[in-house]
Short mmCIF file of C-alpha atoms in Angstrom, two decimals:
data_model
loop_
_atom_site.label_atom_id
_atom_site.label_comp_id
_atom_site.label_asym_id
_atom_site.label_seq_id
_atom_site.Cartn_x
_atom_site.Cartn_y
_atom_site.Cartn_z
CA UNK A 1 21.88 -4.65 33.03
CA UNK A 2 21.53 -6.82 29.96
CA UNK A 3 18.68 -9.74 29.06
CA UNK A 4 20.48 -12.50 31.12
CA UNK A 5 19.70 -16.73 31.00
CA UNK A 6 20.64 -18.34 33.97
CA UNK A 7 20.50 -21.66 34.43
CA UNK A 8 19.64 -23.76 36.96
CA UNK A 9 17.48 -26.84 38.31
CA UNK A 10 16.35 -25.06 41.33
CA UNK A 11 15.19 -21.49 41.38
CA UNK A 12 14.09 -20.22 44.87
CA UNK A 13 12.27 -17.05 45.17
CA UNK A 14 10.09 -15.34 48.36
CA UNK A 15 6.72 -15.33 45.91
CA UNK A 16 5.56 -17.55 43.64
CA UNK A 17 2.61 -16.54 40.44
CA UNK A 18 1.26 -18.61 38.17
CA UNK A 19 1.46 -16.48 35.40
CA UNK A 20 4.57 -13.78 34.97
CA UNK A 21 3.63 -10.97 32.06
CA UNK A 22 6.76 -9.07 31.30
CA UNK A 23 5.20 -5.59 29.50
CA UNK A 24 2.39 -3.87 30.48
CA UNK A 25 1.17 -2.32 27.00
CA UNK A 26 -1.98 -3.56 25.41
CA UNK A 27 -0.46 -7.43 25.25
CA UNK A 28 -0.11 -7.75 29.00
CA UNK A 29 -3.28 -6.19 30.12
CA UNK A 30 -4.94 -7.86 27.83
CA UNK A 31 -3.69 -11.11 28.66
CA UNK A 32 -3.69 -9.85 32.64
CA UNK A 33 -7.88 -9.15 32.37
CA UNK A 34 -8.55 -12.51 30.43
CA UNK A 35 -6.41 -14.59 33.30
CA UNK A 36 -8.21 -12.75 36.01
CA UNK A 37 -11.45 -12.92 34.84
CA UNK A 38 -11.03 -16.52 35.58
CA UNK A 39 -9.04 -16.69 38.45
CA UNK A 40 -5.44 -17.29 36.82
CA UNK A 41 -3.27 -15.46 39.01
CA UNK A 42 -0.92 -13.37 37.43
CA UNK A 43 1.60 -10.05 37.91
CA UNK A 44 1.86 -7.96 35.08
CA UNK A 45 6.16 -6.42 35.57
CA UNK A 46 6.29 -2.99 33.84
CA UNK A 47 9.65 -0.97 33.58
CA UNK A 48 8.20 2.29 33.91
CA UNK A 49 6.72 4.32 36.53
CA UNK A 50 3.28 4.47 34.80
CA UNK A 51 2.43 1.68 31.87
CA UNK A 52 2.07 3.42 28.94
CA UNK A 53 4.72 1.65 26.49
CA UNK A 54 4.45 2.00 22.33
CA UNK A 55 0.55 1.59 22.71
CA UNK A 56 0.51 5.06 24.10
CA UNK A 57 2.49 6.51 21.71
CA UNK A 58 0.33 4.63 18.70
CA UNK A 59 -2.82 6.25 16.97
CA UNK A 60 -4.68 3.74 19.25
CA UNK A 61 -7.15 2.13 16.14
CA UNK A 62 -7.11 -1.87 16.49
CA UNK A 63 -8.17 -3.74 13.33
CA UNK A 64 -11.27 -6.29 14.24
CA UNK A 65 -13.59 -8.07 11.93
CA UNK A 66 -17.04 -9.65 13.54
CA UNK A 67 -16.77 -7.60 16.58
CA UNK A 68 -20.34 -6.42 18.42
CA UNK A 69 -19.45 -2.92 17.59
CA UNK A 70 -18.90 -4.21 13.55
CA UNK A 71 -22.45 -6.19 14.04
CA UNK A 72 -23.80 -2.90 15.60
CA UNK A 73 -23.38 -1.00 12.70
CA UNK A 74 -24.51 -3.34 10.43
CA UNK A 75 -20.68 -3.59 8.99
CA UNK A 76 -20.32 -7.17 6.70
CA UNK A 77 -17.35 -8.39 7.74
CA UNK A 78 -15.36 -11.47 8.31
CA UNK A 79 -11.89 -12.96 9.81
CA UNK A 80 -11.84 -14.64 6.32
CA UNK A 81 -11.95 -11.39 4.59
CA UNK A 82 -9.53 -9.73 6.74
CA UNK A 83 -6.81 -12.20 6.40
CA UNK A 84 -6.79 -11.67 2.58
CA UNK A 85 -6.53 -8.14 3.14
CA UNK A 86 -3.97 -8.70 5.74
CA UNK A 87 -1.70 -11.46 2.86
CA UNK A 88 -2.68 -8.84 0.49
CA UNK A 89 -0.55 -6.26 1.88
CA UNK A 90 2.48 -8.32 2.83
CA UNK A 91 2.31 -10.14 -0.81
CA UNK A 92 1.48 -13.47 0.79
CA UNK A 93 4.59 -13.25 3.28
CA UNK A 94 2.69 -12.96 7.03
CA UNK A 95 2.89 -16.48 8.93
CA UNK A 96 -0.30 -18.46 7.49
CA UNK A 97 -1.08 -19.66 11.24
CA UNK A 98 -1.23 -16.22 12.71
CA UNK A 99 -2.56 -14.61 10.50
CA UNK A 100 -5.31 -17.17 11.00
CA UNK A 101 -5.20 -17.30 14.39
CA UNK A 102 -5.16 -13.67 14.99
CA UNK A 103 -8.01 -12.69 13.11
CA UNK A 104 -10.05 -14.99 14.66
CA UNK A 105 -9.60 -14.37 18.14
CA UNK A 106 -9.36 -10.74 17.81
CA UNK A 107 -13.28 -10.06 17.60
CA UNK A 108 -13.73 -11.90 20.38
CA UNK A 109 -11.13 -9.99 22.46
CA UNK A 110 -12.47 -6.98 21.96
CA UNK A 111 -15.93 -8.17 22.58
CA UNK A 112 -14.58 -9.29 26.33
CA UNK A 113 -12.97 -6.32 27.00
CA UNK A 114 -15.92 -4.61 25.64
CA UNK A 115 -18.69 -6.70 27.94
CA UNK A 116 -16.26 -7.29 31.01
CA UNK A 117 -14.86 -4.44 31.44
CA UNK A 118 -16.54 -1.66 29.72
CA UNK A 119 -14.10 -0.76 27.19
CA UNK A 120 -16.59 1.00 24.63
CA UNK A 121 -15.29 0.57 21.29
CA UNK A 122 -16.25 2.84 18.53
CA UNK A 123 -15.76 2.70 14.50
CA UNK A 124 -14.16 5.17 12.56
CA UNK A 125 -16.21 5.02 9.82
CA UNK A 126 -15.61 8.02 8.07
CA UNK A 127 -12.75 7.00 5.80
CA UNK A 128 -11.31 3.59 5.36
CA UNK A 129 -7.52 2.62 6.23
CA UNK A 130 -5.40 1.77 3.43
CA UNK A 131 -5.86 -1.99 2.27
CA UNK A 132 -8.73 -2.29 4.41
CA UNK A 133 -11.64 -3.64 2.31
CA UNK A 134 -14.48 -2.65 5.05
CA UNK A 135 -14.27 0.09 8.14
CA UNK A 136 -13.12 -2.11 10.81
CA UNK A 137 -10.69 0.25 12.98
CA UNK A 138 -11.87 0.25 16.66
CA UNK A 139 -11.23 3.32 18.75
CA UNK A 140 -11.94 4.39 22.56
CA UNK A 141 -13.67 7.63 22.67
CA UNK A 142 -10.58 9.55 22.91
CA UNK A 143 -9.51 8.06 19.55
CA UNK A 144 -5.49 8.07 20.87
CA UNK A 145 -3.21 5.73 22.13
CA UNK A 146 -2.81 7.49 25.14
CA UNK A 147 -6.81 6.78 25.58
CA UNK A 148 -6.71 3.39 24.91
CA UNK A 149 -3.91 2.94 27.79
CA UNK A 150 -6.00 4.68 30.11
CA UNK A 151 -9.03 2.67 29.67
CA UNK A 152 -6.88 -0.45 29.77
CA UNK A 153 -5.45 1.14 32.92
CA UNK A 154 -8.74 1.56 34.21
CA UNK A 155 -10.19 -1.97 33.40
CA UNK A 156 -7.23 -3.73 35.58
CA UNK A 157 -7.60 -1.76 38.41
CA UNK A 158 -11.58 -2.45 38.79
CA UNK A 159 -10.33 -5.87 38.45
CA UNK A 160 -7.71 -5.88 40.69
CA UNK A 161 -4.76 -6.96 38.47
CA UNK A 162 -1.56 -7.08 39.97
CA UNK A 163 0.37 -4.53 38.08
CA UNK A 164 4.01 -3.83 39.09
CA UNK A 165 5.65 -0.63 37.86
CA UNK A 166 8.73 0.23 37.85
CA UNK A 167 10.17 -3.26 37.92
CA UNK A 168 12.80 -4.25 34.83
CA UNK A 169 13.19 -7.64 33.90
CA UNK A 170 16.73 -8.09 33.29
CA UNK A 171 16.63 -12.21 34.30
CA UNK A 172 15.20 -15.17 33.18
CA UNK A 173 16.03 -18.33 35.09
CA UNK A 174 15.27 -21.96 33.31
CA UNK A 175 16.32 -25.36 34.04
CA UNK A 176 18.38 -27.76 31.44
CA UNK A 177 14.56 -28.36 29.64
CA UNK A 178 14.18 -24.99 29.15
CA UNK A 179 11.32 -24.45 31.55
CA UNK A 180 11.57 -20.84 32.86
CA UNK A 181 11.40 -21.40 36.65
CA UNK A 182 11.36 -17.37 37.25
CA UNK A 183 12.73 -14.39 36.68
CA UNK A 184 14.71 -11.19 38.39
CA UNK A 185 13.46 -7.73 38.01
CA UNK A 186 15.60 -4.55 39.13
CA UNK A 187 13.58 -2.25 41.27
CA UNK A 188 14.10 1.46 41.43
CA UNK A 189 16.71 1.18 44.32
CA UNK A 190 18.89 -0.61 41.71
CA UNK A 191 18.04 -4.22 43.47
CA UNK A 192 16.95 -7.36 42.14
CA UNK A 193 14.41 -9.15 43.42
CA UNK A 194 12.83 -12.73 42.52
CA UNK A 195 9.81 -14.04 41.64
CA UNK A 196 9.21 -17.95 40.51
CA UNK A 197 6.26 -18.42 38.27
CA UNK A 198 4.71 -21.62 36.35
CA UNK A 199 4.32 -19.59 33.08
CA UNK A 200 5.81 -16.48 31.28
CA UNK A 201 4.44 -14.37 28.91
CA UNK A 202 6.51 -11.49 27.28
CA UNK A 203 4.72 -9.01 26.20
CA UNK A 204 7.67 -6.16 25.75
CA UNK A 205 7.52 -5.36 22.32
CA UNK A 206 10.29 -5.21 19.96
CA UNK A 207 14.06 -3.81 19.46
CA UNK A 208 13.02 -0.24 17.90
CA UNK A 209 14.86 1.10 20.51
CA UNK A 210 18.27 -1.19 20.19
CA UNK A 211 19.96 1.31 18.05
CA UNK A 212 22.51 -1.48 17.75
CA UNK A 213 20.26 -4.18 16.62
CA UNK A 214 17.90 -1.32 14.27
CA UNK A 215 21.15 -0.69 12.40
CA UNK A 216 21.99 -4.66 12.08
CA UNK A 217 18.43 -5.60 10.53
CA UNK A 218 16.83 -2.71 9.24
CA UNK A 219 19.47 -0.76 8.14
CA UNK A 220 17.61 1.55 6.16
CA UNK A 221 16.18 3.13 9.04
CA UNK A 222 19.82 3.58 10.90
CA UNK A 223 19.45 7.08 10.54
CA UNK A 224 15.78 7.49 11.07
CA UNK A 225 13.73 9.02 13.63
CA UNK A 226 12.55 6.94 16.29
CA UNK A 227 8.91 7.31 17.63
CA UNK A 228 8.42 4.38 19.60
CA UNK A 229 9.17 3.39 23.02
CA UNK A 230 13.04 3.36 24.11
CA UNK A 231 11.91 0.93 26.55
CA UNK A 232 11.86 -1.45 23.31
CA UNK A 233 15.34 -2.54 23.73
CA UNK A 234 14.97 -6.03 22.26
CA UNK A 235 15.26 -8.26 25.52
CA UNK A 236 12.23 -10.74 24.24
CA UNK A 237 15.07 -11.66 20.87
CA UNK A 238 18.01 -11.17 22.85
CA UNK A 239 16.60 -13.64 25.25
CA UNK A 240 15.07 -16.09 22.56
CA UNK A 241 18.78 -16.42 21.59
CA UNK A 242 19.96 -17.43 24.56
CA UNK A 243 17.81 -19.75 24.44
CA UNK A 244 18.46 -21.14 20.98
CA UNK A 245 14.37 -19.79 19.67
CA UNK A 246 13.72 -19.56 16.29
CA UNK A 247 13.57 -15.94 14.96
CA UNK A 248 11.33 -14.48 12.30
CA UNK A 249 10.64 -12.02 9.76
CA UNK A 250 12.99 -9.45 11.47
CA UNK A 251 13.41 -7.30 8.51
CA UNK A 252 9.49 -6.55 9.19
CA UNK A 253 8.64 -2.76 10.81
CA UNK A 254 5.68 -0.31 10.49
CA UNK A 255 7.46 2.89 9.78
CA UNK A 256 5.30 6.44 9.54
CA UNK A 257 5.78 8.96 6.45
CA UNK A 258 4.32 11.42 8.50
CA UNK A 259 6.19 12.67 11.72
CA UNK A 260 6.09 16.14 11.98
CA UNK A 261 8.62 17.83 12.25
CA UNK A 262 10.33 19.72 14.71
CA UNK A 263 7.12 19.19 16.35
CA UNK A 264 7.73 15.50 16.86
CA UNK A 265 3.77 14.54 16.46
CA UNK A 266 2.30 11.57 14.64
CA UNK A 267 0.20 13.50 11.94
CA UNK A 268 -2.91 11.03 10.78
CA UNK A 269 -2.73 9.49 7.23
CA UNK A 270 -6.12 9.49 7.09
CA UNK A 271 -5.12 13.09 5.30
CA UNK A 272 -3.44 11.58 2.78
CA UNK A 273 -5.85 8.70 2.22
CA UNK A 274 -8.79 11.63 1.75
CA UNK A 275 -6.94 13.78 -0.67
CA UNK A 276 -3.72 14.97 0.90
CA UNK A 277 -0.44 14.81 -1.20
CA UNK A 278 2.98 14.82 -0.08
CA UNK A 279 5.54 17.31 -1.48
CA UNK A 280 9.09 17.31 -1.72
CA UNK A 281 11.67 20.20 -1.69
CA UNK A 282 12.06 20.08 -5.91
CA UNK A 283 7.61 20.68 -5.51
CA UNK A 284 7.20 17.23 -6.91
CA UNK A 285 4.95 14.43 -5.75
CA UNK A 286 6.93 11.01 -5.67
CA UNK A 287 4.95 8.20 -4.84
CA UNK A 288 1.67 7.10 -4.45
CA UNK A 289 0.25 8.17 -0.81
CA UNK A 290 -2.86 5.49 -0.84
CA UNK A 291 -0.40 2.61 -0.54
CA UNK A 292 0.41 2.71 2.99
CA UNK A 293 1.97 4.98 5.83
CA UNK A 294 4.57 2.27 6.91
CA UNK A 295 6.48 2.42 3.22
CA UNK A 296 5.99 5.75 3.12
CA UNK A 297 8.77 6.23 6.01
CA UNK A 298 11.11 5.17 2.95
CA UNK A 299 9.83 6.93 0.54
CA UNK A 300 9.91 10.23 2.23
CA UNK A 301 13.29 9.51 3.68
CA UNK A 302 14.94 9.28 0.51
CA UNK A 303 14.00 12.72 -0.47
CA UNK A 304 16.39 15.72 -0.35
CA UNK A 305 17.37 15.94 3.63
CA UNK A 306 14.64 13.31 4.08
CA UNK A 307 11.81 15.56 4.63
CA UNK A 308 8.38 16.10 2.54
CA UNK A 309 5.29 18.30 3.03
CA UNK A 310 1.85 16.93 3.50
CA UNK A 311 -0.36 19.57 1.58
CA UNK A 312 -4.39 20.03 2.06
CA UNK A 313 -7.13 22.42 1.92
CA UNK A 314 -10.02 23.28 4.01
CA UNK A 315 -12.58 20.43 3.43
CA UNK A 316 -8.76 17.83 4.52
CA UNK A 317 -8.27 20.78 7.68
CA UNK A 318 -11.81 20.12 8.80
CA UNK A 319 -11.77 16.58 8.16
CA UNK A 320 -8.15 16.23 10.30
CA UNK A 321 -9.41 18.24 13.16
CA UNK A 322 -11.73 15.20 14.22
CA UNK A 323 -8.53 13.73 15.59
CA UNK A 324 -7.23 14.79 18.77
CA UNK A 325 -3.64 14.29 18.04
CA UNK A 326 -4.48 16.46 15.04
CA UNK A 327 -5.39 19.42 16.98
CA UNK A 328 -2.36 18.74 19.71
CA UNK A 329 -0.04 19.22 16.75
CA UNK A 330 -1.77 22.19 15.05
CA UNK A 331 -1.79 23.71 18.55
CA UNK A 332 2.28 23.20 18.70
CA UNK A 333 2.20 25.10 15.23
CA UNK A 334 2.76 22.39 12.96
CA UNK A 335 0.11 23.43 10.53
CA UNK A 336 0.93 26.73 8.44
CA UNK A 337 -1.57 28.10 5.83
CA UNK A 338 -1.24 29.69 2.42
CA UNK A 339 -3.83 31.64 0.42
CA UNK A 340 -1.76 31.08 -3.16
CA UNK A 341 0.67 28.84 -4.55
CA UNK A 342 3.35 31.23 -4.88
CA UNK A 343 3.17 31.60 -0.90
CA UNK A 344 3.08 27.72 -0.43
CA UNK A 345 6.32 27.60 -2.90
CA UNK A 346 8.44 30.02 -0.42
CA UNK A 347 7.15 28.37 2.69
CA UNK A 348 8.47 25.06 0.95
CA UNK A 349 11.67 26.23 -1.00
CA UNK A 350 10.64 24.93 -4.97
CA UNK A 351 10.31 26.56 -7.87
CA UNK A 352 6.42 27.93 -7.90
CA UNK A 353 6.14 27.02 -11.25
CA UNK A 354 6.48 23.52 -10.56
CA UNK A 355 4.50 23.31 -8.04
CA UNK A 356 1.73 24.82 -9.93
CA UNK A 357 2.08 21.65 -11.87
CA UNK A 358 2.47 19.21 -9.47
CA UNK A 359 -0.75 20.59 -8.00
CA UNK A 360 -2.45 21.05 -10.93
CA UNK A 361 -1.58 17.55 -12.33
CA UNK A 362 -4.55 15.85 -9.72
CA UNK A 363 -7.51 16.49 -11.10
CA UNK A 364 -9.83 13.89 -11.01
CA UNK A 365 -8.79 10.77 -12.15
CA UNK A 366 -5.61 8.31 -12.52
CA UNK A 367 -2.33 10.21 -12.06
CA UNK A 368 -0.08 8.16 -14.68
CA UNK A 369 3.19 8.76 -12.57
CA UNK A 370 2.26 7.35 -9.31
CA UNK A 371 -0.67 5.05 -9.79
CA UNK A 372 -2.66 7.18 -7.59
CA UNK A 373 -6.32 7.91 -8.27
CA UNK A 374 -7.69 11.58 -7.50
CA UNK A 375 -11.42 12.36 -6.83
CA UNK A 376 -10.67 16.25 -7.15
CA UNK A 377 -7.68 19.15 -7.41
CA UNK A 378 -7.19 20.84 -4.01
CA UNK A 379 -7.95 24.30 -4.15
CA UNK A 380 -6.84 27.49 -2.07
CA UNK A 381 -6.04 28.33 0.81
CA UNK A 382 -3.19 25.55 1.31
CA UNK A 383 -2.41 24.13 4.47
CA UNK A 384 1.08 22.09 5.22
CA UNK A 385 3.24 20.47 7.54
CA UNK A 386 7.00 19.33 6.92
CA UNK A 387 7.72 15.70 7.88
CA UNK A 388 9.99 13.30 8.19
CA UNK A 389 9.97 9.14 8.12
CA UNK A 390 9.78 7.72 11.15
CA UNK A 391 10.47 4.23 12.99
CA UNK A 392 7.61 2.87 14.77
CA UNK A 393 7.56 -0.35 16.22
CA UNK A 394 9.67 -3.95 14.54
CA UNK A 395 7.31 -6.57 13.21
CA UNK A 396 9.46 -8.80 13.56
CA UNK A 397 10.73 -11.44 17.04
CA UNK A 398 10.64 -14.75 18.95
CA UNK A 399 8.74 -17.22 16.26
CA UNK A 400 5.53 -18.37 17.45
CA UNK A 401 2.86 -21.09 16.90
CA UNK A 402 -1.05 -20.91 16.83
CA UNK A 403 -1.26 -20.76 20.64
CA UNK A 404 1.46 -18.25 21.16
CA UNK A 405 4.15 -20.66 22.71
CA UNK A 406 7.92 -19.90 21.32
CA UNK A 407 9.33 -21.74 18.84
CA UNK A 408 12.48 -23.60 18.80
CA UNK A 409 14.23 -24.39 14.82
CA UNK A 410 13.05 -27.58 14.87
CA UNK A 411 9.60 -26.84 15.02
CA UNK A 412 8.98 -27.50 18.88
CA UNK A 413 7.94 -25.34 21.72
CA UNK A 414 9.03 -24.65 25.14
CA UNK A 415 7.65 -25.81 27.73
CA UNK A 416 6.27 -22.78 29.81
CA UNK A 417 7.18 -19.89 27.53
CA UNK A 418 4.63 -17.51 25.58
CA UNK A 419 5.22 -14.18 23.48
CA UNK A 420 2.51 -12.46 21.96
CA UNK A 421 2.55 -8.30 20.64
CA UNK A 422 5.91 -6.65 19.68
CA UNK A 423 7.81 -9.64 21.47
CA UNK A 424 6.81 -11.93 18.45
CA UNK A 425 6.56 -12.01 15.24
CA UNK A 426 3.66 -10.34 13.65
CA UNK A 427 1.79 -10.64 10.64
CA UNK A 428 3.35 -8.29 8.71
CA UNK A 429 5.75 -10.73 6.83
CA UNK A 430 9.72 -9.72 5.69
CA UNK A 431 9.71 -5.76 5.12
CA UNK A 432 8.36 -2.76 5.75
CA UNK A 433 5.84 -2.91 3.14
CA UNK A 434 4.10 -5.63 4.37
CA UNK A 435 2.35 -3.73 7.35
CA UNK A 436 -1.14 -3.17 7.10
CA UNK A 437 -2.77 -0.52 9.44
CA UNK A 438 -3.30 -1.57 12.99
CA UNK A 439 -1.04 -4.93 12.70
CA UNK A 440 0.78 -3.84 15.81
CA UNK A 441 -2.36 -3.72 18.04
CA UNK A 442 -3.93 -6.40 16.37
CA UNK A 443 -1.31 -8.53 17.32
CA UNK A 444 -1.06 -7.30 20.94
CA UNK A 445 -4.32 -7.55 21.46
CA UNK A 446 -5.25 -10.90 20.16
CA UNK A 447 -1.52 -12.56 20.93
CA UNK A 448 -2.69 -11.37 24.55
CA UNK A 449 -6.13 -12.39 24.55
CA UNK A 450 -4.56 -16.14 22.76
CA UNK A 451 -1.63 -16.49 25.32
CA UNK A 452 -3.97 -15.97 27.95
CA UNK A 453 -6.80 -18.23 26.42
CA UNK A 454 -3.91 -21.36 26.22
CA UNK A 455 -2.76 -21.06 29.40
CA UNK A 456 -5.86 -21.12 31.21
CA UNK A 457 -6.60 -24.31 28.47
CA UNK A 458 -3.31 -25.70 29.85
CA UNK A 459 -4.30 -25.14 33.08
CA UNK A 460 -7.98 -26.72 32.97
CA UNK A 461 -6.27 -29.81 31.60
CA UNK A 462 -3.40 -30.08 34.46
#
């Protein structure tokens, strides 16, 4: 069943919520935990049988500046500073308001989930993300997505969150003002059923897995593997147009230039950011790997059958091994290891002269051909893994204001209608070199914690 308007001036339903949150990923259950915590009832509508969604399937690192855990550490920080690091990486492109907006209120987020419902945050401090001026990537212990779910999972049950799996919204019903009156969701028998609401918030990410709409506005990555949700099927724009919303930057995405592959694991580019290099099938570097995993999907895609080798030695091995999906991957045999260079040269299929070179060529210093700046050579054994570029999650959605309402063209907002996360746009600006590490859940996470904040501001005032 497709994303479907209906429109009417009476909607009757046999339950009524205050608050309808279509996604549960990190967006909903965020927003679902700051409603209940004040007594905003709300259902959260998940498609799946268990909510897991692209959050699960993400490194699960969120981006915070100011947060208790920063403070704990003694990390100087600030939401000023990360908003220049955030226009830095998009070139001055990411929505001005959000980017304000969200790095305000994202401290504070985690700082409620942290002190109401015991979600202890930790900071990887070991290595900094790239364009991140100060270590300000939050983890859960497990240091995955999959983790992060679980906690969130764990939170909204002690609360007693309504969560409703297995329930796909395929219906939106408004009134000639555009006030959403409810909406139908198909149940696992194949039957609709109705629920009226004063307020909807969609939280259900992007169109990553439209193939239809991918190929329409990011047609570079037509071809590409995707690694995110299929459940992202673009209902939130598809939707919005129905409803004449204003769209924006939907040319933004956070790719991955490091998927392995046949594996089909998210290797960490926290390799690459340490002293890793990526190799293609000619045993030539060609780019610069400290600029950013999203643009690095491109890059590696337009090598020879669109694959490169991420290359390391020991001191990297040890390093990676800290990270659990690390050591899932390496268990599925996606690392291989070489005592020479001539061995490294077969396993890849160059010339092992040129690779000599290529290696060689790093030192310590500034590599003139990419920009990049070495600390050391690697040395013997090698370890690799062939990858591919990848398609994450869009950046890109229903246009948004300060508060998280949607947007119409003209500047105004609908009544009773929120997105926040994947649904919206992000803060990532026009392309896919605007995305700075953790934009995603930094924008599901705070566009959660914000929707949630306004309506229960909205609802104070009523």
């Amino acid at each position: 069943m497709q994303p479907t308007i209906h429109r009417s001036e009476h909607f009757d339903a046999p339950a009524h919520v205050t608050v309808a949150i279509v996604g549960g990923g990190a967006c909903g259950l965020t927003a679902a935990l700051s409603l209940n915590q004040v007594g905003v009832d709300c259902v959260v509508l998940e498609r799946d049988a268990l909510a897991a969604g692209s959050t699960a399937l993400s490194s699960g690192f969120v981006p915070a500046a100011g947060s208790l855990a920063q403070r704990t550490l003694g990390i100087s920080d600030s939401s000023e500073l990360f908003a220049k690091d955030i226009q830095a990486k998009a070139h001055g492109t990411a929505s001005a308001e959000l980017v304000h907006a969200y790095t305000q209120a994202i401290g504070p987020a985690m700082d409620a989930l942290q002190s109401n419902h015991q979600i202890p945050w930790q900071i990887l401090d070991s290595f900094l993300y790239p364009g991140h001026s100060v270590h300000r990537m939050h983890a859960v212990p497990e240091r995955t997505g999959a983790g992060l779910m679980m906690r969130l999972h764990s939170a909204a049950d002690a609360a007693g969150v309504m969560l409703l799996n297995e329930a796909r919204v395929t219906e939106l019903w408004v009134n000639a003002q555009d006030k959403v009156l409810g909406l139908g969701f198909v149940r696992p028998d194949n039957q609709i059923e109705y629920l009226s609401c004063a307020h909807v918030l969609l939280a259900c990410n992007g169109f990553g897995g439209n193939g239809e709409l991918v190929s329409k506005l990011l047609p570079e990555m037509t071809h590409a593997t995707y690694a995110g949700h299929q459940g992202n099927d673009g209902s939130a724009i598809i939707w919005g147009q129905q409803l004449g919303a204003q769209l924006s930057d939907l040319g933004g995405y956070q790719g991955h230039g490091s998927w392995a592959t046949p594996q089909g694991a998210l290797i960490s580019w926290a390799i690459m950011m340490e002293g890793g290099v990526q190799i293609n099938s000619h045993g030539q570097r060609f780019h610069d790997e400290t600029q950013g995993y999203s643009e690095a999907a491109v890059q590696v895609l337009a090598q020879p059958a669109g694959v490169a080798w991420n290359v390391f030695d020991d001191p990297l091995l040890h390093f990676a091994q800290g990270f659990p999906d690390f050591r899932d991957a390496q268990s599925n045999g996606a690392v291989r290891s070489f005592d020479h260079v001539k061995a490294l040269s077969e396993h890849i299929g160059c010339d092992e002269r040129t690779l000599a070179e290529t290696l060689s060529a790093m030192g310590e210093g500034l590599d003139a051909q990419t920009g990049r700046r070495f600390k050391r050579n690697l040395v013997a054994p090698f370890h690799t893994i062939k990858v591919t570029g990848a398609l994450f999650h869009t950046q890109g959605g229903l246009d948004i204001d300060a508060t998280c309402r949607v947007r119409r063209p003209d500047g105004t907002t609908l009544p009773n209608l929120f997105a926040a996360g994947g649904a919206a746009r992000g803060v990532s600006g026009k392309a896919v070199w605007g995305y700075l590490s953790g934009n995603g859940l930094l924008s599901a996470i705070a566009g959660g914690y914000i929707a949630a904040q306004t309506i229960i501001s909205t609802r104070s005032r009523a």
